[in-house]
PDB file of C-alpha atoms in Angstrom:
ATOM      1  CA  UNK A  20       0.000   0.000   0.000  1.00 86.00           C
ATOM      2  CA  UNK A  21       1.049   3.599  -0.642  1.00 91.00           C
ATOM      3  CA  UNK A  22       0.076   6.800   1.168  1.00 93.00           C
ATOM      4  CA  UNK A  23       0.527  10.360  -0.078  1.00 93.00           C
ATOM      5  CA  UNK A  24       0.114  13.374   2.212  1.00 94.00           C
ATOM      6  CA  UNK A  25      -1.891  16.301   0.867  1.00 94.00           C
ATOM      7  CA  UNK A  26      -1.306  19.894   1.930  1.00 93.00           C
ATOM      8  CA  UNK A  27      -3.940  22.546   1.347  1.00 93.00           C
ATOM      9  CA  UNK A  28      -3.420  26.196   0.462  1.00 94.00           C
ATOM     10  CA  UNK A  29      -5.194  28.905  -1.441  1.00 95.00           C
ATOM     11  CA  UNK A  30      -7.344  31.862  -0.516  1.00 94.00           C
ATOM     12  CA  UNK A  31     -10.478  30.027   0.679  1.00 93.00           C
ATOM     13  CA  UNK A  32     -10.855  29.453   4.427  1.00 91.00           C
ATOM     14  CA  UNK A  33     -11.017  25.799   5.506  1.00 91.00           C
ATOM     15  CA  UNK A  34     -14.085  25.018   7.602  1.00 90.00           C
ATOM     16  CA  UNK A  35     -15.791  28.235   6.492  1.00 89.00           C
ATOM     17  CA  UNK A  36     -15.603  28.131   2.693  1.00 91.00           C
ATOM     18  CA  UNK A  37     -15.059  24.390   2.269  1.00 93.00           C
ATOM     19  CA  UNK A  38     -14.354  21.089   3.954  1.00 93.00           C
ATOM     20  CA  UNK A  39     -11.893  18.527   2.692  1.00 91.00           C
ATOM     21  CA  UNK A  40     -11.409  14.842   3.343  1.00 87.00           C
ATOM     22  CA  UNK A  41      -9.097  13.029   3.558  1.00 85.00           C
ATOM     23  CA  UNK A  42      -5.750  14.862   3.881  1.00 88.00           C
ATOM     24  CA  UNK A  43      -3.803  11.676   3.217  1.00 93.00           C
ATOM     25  CA  UNK A  44      -4.476   9.619   0.097  1.00 92.00           C
ATOM     26  CA  UNK A  45      -4.281   5.852   0.494  1.00 91.00           C
ATOM     27  CA  UNK A  46      -3.664   3.591  -2.492  1.00 90.00           C
ATOM     28  CA  UNK A  47      -4.190  -0.152  -2.271  1.00 89.00           C
ATOM     29  CA  UNK A  48      -1.583  -2.351  -3.946  1.00 87.00           C
ATOM     30  CA  UNK A  49      -1.920  -1.943  -7.718  1.00 86.00           C
ATOM     31  CA  UNK A  50      -4.263   1.076  -7.522  1.00 88.00           C
ATOM     32  CA  UNK A  51      -3.481   4.134  -9.655  1.00 86.00           C
ATOM     33  CA  UNK A  52      -6.246   6.502  -8.496  1.00 89.00           C
ATOM     34  CA  UNK A  53      -7.574   7.861  -5.204  1.00 90.00           C
ATOM     35  CA  UNK A  54     -10.248  10.423  -4.339  1.00 91.00           C
ATOM     36  CA  UNK A  55     -10.261  13.598  -2.267  1.00 91.00           C
ATOM     37  CA  UNK A  56     -13.628  15.247  -1.674  1.00 92.00           C
ATOM     38  CA  UNK A  57     -13.797  19.044  -1.441  1.00 92.00           C
ATOM     39  CA  UNK A  58     -17.220  20.206  -0.301  1.00 93.00           C
ATOM     40  CA  UNK A  59     -17.914  23.877  -1.007  1.00 91.00           C
ATOM     41  CA  UNK A  60     -19.870  25.693   1.711  1.00 89.00           C
ATOM     42  CA  UNK A  61     -22.949  27.569   0.580  1.00 83.00           C
ATOM     43  CA  UNK A  62     -22.270  30.663   2.659  1.00 77.00           C
ATOM     44  CA  UNK A  63     -23.908  34.032   2.137  1.00 78.00           C
ATOM     45  CA  UNK A  64     -20.762  36.148   2.505  1.00 79.00           C
ATOM     46  CA  UNK A  65     -20.104  38.615  -0.306  1.00 82.00           C
ATOM     47  CA  UNK A  66     -16.687  37.459  -1.514  1.00 83.00           C
ATOM     48  CA  UNK A  67     -14.672  37.448  -4.695  1.00 87.00           C
ATOM     49  CA  UNK A  68     -13.301  34.303  -6.299  1.00 89.00           C
ATOM     50  CA  UNK A  69     -11.358  32.069  -3.918  1.00 91.00           C
ATOM     51  CA  UNK A  70      -9.055  29.146  -4.522  1.00 93.00           C
ATOM     52  CA  UNK A  71      -8.261  25.788  -2.929  1.00 93.00           C
ATOM     53  CA  UNK A  72      -4.841  24.433  -3.924  1.00 94.00           C
ATOM     54  CA  UNK A  73      -4.010  20.796  -3.193  1.00 93.00           C
ATOM     55  CA  UNK A  74      -0.356  19.768  -3.210  1.00 92.00           C
ATOM     56  CA  UNK A  75       0.721  16.129  -3.154  1.00 91.00           C
ATOM     57  CA  UNK A  76       3.610  15.326  -0.843  1.00 92.00           C
ATOM     58  CA  UNK A  77       6.191  12.562  -0.971  1.00 91.00           C
ATOM     59  CA  UNK A  78       4.600   9.109  -1.196  1.00 92.00           C
ATOM     60  CA  UNK A  79       5.479   6.265   1.149  1.00 90.00           C
ATOM     61  CA  UNK A  80       5.788   2.624   0.167  1.00 87.00           C
ATOM     62  CA  UNK A  81       8.370   3.089  -2.582  1.00 82.00           C
ATOM     63  CA  UNK A  82       6.052   4.876  -5.019  1.00 84.00           C
ATOM     64  CA  UNK A  83       6.799   7.985  -7.066  1.00 82.00           C
ATOM     65  CA  UNK A  84       4.542  10.696  -8.444  1.00 80.00           C
ATOM     66  CA  UNK A  85       4.729  11.156 -12.201  1.00 79.00           C
ATOM     67  CA  UNK A  86       4.411  14.358 -14.190  1.00 77.00           C
ATOM     68  CA  UNK A  87       1.085  16.090 -14.755  1.00 67.00           C
ATOM     69  CA  UNK A  88      -0.728  15.195 -17.949  1.00 65.00           C
TER      70      UNK A  88
END
């Protein structure tokens, strides 16, 4: 199995503008995909565009992250 930590940045406020789960991706042996769910909050605050930036960290279990397609 392989795990990959995920760090979150951007201009949106976690817990107020969105929730995110999980913050560590887990891949079963042989798997090539995993899912992170970002749920956008339906707040009523007058705000401009905001961003959520997810960055993959260094995987464990001997895996590597390839280049973006």
